[in-house]
Coordinates of C-alpha atoms and ligand atoms in Angstrom, one line a residue:
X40 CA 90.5 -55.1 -46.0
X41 CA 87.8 -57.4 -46.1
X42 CA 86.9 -61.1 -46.3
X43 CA 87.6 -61.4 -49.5
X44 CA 91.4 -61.7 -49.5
X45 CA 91.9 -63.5 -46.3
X46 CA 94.9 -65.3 -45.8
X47 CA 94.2 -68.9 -45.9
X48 CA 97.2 -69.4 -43.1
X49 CA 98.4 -67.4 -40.1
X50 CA 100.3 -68.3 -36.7
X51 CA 97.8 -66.8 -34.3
X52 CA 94.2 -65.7 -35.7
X53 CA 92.3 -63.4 -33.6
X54 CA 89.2 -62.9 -33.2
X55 CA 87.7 -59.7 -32.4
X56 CA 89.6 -56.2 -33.5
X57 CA 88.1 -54.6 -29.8
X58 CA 91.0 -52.9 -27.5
X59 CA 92.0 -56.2 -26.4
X60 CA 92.2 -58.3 -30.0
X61 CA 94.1 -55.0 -30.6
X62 CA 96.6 -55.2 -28.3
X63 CA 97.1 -58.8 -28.3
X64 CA 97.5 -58.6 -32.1
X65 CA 100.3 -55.7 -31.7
X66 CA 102.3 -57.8 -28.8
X67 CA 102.3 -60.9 -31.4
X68 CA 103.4 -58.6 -34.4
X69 CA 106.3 -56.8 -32.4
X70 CA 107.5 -60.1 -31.4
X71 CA 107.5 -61.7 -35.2
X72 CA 104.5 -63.7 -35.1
X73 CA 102.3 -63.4 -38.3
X74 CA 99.2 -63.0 -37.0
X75 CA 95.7 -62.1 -38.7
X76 CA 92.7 -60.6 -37.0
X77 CA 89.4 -61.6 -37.8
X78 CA 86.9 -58.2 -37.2
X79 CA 82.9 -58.8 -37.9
X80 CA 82.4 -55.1 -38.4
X81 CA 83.0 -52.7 -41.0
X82 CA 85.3 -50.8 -38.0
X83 CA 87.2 -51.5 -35.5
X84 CA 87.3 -50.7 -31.7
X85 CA 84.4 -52.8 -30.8
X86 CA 82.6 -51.0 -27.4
X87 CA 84.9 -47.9 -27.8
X88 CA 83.5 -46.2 -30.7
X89 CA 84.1 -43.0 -31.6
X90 CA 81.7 -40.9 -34.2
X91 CA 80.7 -37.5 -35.8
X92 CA 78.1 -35.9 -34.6
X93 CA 77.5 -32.0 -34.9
X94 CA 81.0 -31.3 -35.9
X95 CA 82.4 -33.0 -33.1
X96 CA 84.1 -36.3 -32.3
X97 CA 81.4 -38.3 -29.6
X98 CA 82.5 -41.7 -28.1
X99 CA 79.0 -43.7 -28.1
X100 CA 81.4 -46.3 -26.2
X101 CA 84.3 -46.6 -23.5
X102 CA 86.0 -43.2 -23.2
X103 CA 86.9 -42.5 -19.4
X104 CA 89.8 -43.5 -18.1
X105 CA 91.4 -42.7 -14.4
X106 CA 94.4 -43.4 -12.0
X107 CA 95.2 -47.0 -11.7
X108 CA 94.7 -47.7 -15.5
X109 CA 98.2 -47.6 -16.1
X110 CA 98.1 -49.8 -19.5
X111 CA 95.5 -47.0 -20.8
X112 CA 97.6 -44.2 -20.1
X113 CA 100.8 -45.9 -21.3
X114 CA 99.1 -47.4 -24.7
X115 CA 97.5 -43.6 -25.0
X116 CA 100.8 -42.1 -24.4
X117 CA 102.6 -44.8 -26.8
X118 CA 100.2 -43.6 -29.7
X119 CA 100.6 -40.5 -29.2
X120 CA 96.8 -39.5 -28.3
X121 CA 96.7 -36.7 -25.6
X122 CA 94.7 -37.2 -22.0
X123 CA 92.7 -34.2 -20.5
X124 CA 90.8 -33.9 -17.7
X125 CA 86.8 -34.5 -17.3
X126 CA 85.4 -31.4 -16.8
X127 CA 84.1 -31.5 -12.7
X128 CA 83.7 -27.7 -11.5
X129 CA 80.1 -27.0 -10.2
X130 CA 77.9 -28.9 -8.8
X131 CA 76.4 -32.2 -9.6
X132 CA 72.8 -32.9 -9.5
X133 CA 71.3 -35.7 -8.4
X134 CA 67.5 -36.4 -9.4
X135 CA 65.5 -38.0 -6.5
X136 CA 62.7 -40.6 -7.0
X137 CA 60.3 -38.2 -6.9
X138 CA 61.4 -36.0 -9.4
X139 CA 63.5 -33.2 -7.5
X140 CA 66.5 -31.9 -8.1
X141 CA 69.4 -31.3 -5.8
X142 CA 72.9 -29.9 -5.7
X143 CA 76.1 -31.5 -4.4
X144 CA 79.4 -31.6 -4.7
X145 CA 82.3 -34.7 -4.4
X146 CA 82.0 -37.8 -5.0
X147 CA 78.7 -38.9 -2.8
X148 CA 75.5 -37.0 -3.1
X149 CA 74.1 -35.4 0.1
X150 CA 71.4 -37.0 2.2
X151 CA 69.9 -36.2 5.1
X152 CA 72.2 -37.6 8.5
X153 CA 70.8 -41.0 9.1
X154 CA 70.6 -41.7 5.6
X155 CA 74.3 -40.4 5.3
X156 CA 75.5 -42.6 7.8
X157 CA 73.3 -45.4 6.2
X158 CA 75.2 -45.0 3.4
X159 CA 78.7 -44.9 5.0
X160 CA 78.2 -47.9 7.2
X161 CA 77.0 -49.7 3.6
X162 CA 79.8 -48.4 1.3
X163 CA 82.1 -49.5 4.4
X164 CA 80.7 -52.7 4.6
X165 CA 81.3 -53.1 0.6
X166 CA 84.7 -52.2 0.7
X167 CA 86.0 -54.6 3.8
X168 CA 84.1 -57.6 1.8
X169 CA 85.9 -56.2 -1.5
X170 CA 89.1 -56.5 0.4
X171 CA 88.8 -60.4 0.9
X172 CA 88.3 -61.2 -2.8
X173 CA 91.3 -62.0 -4.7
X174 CA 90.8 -60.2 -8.0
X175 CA 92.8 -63.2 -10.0
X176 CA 90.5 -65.9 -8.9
X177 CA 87.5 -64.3 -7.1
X178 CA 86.0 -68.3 -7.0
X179 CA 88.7 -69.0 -3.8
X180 CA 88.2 -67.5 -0.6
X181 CA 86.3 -69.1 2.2
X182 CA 83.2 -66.5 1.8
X183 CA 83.2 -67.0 -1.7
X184 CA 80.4 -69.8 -1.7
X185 CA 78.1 -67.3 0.2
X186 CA 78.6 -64.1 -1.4
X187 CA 78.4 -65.6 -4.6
X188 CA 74.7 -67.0 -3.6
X189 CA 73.6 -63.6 -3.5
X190 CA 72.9 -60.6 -5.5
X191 CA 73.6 -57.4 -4.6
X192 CA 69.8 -56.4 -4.7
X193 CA 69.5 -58.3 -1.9
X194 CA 72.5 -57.5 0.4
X195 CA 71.5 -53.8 -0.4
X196 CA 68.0 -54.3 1.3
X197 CA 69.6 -56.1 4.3
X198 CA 72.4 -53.9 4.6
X199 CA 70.4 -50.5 4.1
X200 CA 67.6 -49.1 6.7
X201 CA 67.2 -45.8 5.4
X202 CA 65.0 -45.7 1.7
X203 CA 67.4 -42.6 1.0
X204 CA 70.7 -44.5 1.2
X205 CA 69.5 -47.5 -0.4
X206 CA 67.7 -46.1 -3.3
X207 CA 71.2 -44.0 -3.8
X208 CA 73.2 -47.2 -3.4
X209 CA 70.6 -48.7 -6.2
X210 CA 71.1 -45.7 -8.9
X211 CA 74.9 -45.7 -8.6
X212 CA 74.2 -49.4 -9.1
X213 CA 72.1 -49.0 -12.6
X214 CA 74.7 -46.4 -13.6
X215 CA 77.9 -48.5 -12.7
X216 CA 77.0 -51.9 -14.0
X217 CA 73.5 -50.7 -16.4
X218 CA 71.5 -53.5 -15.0
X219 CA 69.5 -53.5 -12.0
X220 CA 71.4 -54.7 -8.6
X221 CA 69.1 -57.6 -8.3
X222 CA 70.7 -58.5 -11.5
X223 CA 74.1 -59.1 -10.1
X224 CA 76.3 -61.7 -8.0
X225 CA 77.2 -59.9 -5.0
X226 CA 80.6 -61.1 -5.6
X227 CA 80.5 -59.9 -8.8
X228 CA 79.9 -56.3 -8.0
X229 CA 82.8 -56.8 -4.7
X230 CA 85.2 -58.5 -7.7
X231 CA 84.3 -55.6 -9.7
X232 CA 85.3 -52.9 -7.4
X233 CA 88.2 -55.2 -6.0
X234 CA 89.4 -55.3 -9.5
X235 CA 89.1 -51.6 -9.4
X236 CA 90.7 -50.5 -6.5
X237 CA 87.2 -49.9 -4.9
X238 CA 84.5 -48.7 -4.6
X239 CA 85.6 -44.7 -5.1
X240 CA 87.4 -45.7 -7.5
X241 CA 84.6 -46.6 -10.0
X242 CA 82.6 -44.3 -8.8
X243 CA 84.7 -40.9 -8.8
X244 CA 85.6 -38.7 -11.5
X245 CA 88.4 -36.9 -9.7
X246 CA 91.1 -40.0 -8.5
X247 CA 88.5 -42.1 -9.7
X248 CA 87.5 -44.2 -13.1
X249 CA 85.6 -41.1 -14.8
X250 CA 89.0 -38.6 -14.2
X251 CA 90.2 -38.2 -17.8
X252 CA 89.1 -38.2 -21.1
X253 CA 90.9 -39.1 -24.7
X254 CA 91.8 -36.2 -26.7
X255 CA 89.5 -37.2 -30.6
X256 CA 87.9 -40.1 -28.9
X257 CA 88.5 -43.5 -27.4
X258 CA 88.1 -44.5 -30.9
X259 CA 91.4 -43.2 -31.5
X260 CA 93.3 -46.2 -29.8
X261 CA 91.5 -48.3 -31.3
X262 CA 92.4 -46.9 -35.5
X263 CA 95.8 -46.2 -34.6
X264 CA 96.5 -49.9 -33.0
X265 CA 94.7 -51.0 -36.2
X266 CA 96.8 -48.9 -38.5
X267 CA 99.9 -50.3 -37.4
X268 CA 98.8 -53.7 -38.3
X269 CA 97.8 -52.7 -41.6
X270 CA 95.8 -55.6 -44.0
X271 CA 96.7 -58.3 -41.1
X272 CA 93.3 -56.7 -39.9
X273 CA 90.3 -57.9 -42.0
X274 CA 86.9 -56.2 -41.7
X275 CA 83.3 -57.3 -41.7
X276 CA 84.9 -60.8 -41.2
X277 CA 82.4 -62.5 -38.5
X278 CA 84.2 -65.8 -37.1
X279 CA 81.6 -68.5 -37.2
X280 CA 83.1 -71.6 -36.4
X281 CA 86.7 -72.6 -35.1
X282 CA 88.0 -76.4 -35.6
X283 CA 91.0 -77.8 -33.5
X284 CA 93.2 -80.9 -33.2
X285 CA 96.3 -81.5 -31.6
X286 CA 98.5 -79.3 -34.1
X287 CA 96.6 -76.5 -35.3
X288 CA 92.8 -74.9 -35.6
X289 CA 90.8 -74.1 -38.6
X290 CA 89.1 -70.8 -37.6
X291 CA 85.9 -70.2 -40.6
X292 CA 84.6 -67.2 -41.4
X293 CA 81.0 -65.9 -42.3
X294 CA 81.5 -66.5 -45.7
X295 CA 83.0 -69.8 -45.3
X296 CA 86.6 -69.4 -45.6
X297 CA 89.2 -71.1 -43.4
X298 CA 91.9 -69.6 -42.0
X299 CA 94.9 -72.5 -40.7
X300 CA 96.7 -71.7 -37.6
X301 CA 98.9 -72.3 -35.2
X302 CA 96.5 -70.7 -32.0
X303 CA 93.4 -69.0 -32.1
X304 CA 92.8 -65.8 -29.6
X305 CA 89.3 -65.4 -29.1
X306 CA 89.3 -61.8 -28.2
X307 CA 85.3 -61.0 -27.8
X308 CA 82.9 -61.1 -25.0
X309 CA 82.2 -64.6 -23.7
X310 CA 78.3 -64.4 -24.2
X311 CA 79.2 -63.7 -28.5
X312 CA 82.3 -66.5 -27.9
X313 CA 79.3 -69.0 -26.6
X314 CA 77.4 -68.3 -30.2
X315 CA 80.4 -69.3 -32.2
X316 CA 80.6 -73.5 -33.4
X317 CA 83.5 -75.3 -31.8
X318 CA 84.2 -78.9 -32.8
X319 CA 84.9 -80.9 -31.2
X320 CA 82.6 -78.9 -28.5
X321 CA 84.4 -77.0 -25.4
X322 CA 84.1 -78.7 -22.2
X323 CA 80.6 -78.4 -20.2
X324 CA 82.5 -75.4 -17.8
X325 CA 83.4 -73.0 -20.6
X326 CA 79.9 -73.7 -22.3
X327 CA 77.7 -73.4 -19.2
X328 CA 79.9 -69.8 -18.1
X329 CA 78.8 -68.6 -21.6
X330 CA 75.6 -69.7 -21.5
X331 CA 75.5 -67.4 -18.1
X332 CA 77.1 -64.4 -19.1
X333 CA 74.1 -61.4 -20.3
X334 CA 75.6 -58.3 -21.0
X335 CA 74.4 -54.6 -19.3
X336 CA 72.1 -53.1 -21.1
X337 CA 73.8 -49.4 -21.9
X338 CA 72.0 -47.3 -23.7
X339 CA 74.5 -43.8 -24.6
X340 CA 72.6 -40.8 -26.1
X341 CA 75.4 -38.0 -26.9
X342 CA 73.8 -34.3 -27.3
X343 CA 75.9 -31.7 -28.9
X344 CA 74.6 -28.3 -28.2
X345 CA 75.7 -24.7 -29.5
X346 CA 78.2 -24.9 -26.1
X347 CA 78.6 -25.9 -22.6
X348 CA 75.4 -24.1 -21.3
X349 CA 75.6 -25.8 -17.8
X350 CA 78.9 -24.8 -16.8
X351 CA 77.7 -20.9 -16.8
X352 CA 74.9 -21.8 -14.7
X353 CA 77.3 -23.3 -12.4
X354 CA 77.1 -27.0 -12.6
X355 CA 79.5 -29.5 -13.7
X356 CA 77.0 -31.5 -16.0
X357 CA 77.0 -35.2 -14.0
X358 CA 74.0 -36.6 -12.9
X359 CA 72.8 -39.1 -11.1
X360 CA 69.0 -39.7 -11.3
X361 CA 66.6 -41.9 -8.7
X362 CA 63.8 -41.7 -11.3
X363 CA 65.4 -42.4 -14.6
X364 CA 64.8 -43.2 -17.3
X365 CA 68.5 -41.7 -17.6
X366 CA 71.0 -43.0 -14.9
X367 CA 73.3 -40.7 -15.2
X368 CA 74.8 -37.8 -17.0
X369 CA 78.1 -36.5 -17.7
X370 CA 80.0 -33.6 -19.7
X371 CA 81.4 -35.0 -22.9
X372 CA 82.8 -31.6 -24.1
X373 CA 85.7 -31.4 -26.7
X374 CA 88.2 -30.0 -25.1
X375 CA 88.9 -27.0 -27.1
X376 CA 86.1 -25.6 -26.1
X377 CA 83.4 -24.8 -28.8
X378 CA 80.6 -26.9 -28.3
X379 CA 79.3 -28.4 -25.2
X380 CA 78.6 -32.0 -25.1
X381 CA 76.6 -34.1 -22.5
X382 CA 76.6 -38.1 -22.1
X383 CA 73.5 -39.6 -21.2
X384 CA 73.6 -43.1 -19.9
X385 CA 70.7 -45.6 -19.2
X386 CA 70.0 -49.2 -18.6
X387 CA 66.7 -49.7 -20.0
X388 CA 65.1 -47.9 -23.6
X389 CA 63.6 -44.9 -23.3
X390 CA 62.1 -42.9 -25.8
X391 CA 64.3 -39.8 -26.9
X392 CA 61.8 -37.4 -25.7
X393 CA 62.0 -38.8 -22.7
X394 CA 65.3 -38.6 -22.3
X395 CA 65.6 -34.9 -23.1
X396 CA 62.4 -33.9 -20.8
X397 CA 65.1 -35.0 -18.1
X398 CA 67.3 -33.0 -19.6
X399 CA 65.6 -30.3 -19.2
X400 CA 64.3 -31.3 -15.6
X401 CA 67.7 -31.1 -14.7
X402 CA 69.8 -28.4 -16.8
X403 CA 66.6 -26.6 -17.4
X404 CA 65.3 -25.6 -21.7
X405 CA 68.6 -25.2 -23.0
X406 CA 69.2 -28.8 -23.3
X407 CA 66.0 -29.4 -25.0
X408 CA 67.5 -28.1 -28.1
X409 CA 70.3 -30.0 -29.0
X410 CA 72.1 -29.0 -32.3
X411 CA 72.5 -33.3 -32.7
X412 CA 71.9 -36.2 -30.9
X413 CA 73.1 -39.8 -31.7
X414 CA 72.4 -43.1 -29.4
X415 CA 73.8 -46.6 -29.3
X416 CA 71.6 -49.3 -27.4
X417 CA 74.5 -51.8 -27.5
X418 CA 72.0 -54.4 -26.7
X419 CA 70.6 -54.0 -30.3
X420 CA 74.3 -54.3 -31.7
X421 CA 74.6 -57.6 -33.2
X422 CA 78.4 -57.5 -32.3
X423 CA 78.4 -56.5 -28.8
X424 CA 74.7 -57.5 -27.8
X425 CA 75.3 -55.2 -24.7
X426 CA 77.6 -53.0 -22.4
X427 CA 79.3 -51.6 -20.9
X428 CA 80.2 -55.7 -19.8
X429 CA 79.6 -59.0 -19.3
X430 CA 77.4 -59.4 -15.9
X431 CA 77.8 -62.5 -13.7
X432 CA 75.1 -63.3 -11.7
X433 CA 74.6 -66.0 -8.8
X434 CA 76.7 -69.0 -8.9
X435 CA 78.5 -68.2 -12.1
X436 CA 82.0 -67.3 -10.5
X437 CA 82.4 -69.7 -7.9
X438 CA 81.2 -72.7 -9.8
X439 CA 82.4 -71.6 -13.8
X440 CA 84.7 -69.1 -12.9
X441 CA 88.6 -70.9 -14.0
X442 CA 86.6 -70.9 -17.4
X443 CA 86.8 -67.7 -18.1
X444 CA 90.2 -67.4 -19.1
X445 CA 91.5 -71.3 -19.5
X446 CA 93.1 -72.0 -22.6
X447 CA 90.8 -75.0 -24.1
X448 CA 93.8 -76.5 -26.2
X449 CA 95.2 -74.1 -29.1
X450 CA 92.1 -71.8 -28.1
X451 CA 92.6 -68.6 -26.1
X452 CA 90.4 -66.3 -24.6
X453 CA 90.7 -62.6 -24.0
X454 CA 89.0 -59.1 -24.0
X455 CA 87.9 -57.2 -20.9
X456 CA 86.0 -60.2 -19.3
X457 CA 89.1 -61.7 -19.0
X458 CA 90.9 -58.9 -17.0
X459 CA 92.1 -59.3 -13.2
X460 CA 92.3 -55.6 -13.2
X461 CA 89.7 -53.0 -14.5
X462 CA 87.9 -55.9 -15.7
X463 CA 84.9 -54.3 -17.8
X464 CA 87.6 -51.4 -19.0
X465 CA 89.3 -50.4 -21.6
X466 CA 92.4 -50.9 -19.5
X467 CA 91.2 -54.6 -18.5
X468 CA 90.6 -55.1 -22.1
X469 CA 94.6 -54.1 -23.2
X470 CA 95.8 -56.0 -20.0
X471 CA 93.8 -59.1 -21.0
X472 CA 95.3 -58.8 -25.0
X473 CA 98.7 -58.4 -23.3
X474 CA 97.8 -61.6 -21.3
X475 CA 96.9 -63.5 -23.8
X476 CA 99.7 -62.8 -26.5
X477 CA 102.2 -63.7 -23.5
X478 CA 100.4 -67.0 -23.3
X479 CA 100.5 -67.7 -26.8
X480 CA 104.1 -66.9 -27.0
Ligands
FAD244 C1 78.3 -47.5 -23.4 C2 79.6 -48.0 -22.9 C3 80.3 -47.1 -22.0 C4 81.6 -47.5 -21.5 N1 82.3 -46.7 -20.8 C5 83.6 -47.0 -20.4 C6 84.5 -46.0 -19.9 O1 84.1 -44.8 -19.8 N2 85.7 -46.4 -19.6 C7 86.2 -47.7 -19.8 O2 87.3 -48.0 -19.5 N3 85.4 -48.6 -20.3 C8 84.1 -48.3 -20.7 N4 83.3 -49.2 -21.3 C9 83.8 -50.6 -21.4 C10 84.9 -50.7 -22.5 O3 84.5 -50.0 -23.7 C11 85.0 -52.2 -22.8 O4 85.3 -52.9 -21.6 C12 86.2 -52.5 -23.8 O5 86.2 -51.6 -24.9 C13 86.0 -53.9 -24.3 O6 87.1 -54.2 -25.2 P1 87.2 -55.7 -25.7 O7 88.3 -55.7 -26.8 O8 87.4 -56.6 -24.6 O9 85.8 -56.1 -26.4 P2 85.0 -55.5 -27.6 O10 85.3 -54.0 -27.6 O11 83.6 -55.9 -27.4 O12 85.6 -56.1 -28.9 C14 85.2 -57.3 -29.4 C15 85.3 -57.2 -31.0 O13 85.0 -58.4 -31.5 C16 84.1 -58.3 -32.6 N5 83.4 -59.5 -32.7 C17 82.3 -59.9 -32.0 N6 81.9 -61.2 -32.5 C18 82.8 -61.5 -33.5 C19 82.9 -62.7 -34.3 N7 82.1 -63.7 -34.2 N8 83.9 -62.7 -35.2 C20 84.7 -61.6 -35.4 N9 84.6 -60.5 -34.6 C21 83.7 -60.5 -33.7 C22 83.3 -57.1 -32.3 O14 82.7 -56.5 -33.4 C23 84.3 -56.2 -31.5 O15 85.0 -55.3 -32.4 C24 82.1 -48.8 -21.8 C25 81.3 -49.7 -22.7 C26 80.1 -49.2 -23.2 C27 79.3 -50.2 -24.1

């Protein structure tokens, strides 16, 4: 339902119908609240977004999920939506800087010795500094100050002496966060993986973030969650401007209506939350944090082709690539066989050909030919205005980071920037909608 019949009263408005806006919005329902969700698309699920292409369901968003996630699995589970497993026989390929292309297997690619150990005494290094951050309030911690006045683009060059193992560390940089590491906080990126479980965890498809896959979509959660809230969701709805006193906030829409309620959950990411009018204004913190917060750039580009060509020839169908322009590719196949379907990811645009040249360099002139192909630059999405998160660099945690989730009076804020786990998941995000119907409770 649209704007048009809005409710002009609700006890809790929410903005955003993403996985967290969701969630939060199911919690408040099941424990009697009437609550109203405010959506600025024409569909929901915000950054996991499922679509047709060449017969086949293709998530252009969030769609892996892996041990550790245990609010995905158990919402999945809840709604009844099946989880199978990434497809991970064969080999992987990685694509070096100068354009060659090599086998391996696990969760690292191979290297030659020094640059191996390079690479281990780095990743080691990571995860011993992860292990000192406190995922709830990554601001506290006596290193905090000085690992938050660097980016990882710079502890990379200082902690790497081999070119191999550092431009390695830099791809699975690009791939994991889609920005460059110079880009980043260094504590960021140690939250990040903290938040995680580590390093492996994000980076690994077996045991690791990539493991499983959502049977129709990670779309799927998303209509379902909405289905059970029926017309208290209300589409192409942008939120514009949100009005408080001490007893209740006035939450206006696009087309100027008002909505009276008791709260106000503002379930979007914090860089879109910064664009919204507040009055009276939100204190300097939660303004200056939002005025820090870009978003990755992720670019998806989803091939379906006649089947899963790859897997004959032996290889799994991930990718990692040195020389870009794609970061990294993965197999996106349906699980019931059929067609084959590979993910491409990437940080910056790149024309299609380009992207299917690598293709090609890489799977060889099969995957030239796709029988469809459908990208998302999320950057470009007026709603999103990036992915696959929100990206904090220098001196944004340790001096705005209580901002990112403090109430500021009847005004809540959630989605996956706001998770203490998984944060940039789809299982931070339903964590993060849990937290903040608890808090409005
Ligand atoms: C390309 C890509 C790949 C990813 N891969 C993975 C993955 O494999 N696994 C994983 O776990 N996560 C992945 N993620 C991240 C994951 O999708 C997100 O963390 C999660 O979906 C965020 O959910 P959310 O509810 O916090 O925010 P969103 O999904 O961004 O939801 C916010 C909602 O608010 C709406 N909105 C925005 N502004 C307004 C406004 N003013 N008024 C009303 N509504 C508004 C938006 O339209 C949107 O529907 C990926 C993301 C991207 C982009």
């Amino acid at each position: 339902m649209t704007d048009h019949h809005t409710p002009d009263r609700a006890d809790v408005v929410v903005v955003g119908a993403g996985m967290a806006g969701l969630t939060c919005a199911n919690v408040l329902l099941g424990r009697g609240a009437d609550v109203l969700v405010l959506e600025a698309r024409d569909h929901v699920g915000g950054r996991t977004r499922t679509v047709e292409a060449g017969g086949e369901s293709v998530d252009l968003g969030g769609q892996f999920i892996g041990p550790g996630q245990d609010r995905a699995y158990a919402l999945a589970a809840e709604l009844g939506i099946e989880v199978f497993a990434t497809y991970n026989a064969g080999d992987h390929l990685m694509e070096t800087a100068a354009g060659r292309v090599r086998p391996w297997r696990g969760t690292v690619p191979r290297l030659s010795v020094p640059e191996t150990l390079d690479l281990a005494q780095a990743m080691a290094r990571f995860e011993r500094l992860a292990r000192t951050i406190d995922p709830s309030s990554p601001w506290t911690g006596s290193g905090a100050a000085g690992l938050d006045g660097q980016t990882l683009g710079g502890w990379l060059r200082r902690t790497l002496w081999t070119t191999g193992g550092r431009e390695l560390f830099t791809a699975a940089s690009r791939l994991l966060w889609a920005c460059e590491p110079g880009e980043l906080s260094l504590l960021h990126a140690l939250f990040y993986a903290r938040a995680a479980g580590g390093l492996r965890a994000v980076m690994a498809t077996e045991g690791g973030a990539q493991q499983d896959r959502l049977d129709g979509g990670a779309g799927e959660m998303a209509r379902r969650l909405a289905a059970r809230l029926g017309d208290r969701v209300r589409l192409a709805t942008p939120v514009r401007a949100i009005t408080r006193d001490a007893s209740h906030v006035v939450v206006t829409t696009g087309s100027g209506r008002s909505v009276r309620a008791g709260q106000v959950v503002v379930a979007i990411p914090p860089t879109l939350a910064g664009r919204i009018h507040y009055d009276p204004p939100l204190p300097a913190a939660r303004d200056r944090l939002t005025q820090r917060l870009p978003m990755g750039g992720a670019i998806k580009c989803v091939l379906v082709y006649g089947g899963p060509f790859w897997r004959a020839a032996g290889f799994s169908g991930q990718a990692l690539s040195l020389r870009g322009p794609v970061d990294g590719v993965a197999d996106s196949s349906p699980r019931s066989g059929g067609r084959g379907v590979l993910v491409a990811v990437m940080h910056r645009p790149a024309p299609q050909e380009a992207v299917l040249n690598q293709l090609t360099r890489l799977f060889g002139a099969e995957a030239a030919r796709p029988l469809a192909a459908v990208r998302h630059d999320w950057s470009a999405d007026p709603f999103s205005r990036g992915g696959y998160a929100a990206l904090f660099p220098p001196y944004t945690w340790t001096r705005y980071g209580p901002a990112v989730r403090e109430p500021v009076g009847r005004i809540h804020w959630a989605g996956s920037e706001t998770a203490t786990r998984w944060y940039g998941y789809i299982d931070g995000a339903i964590r993060s909608g849990e937290a903040a119907a608890e808090a409005v409770l």
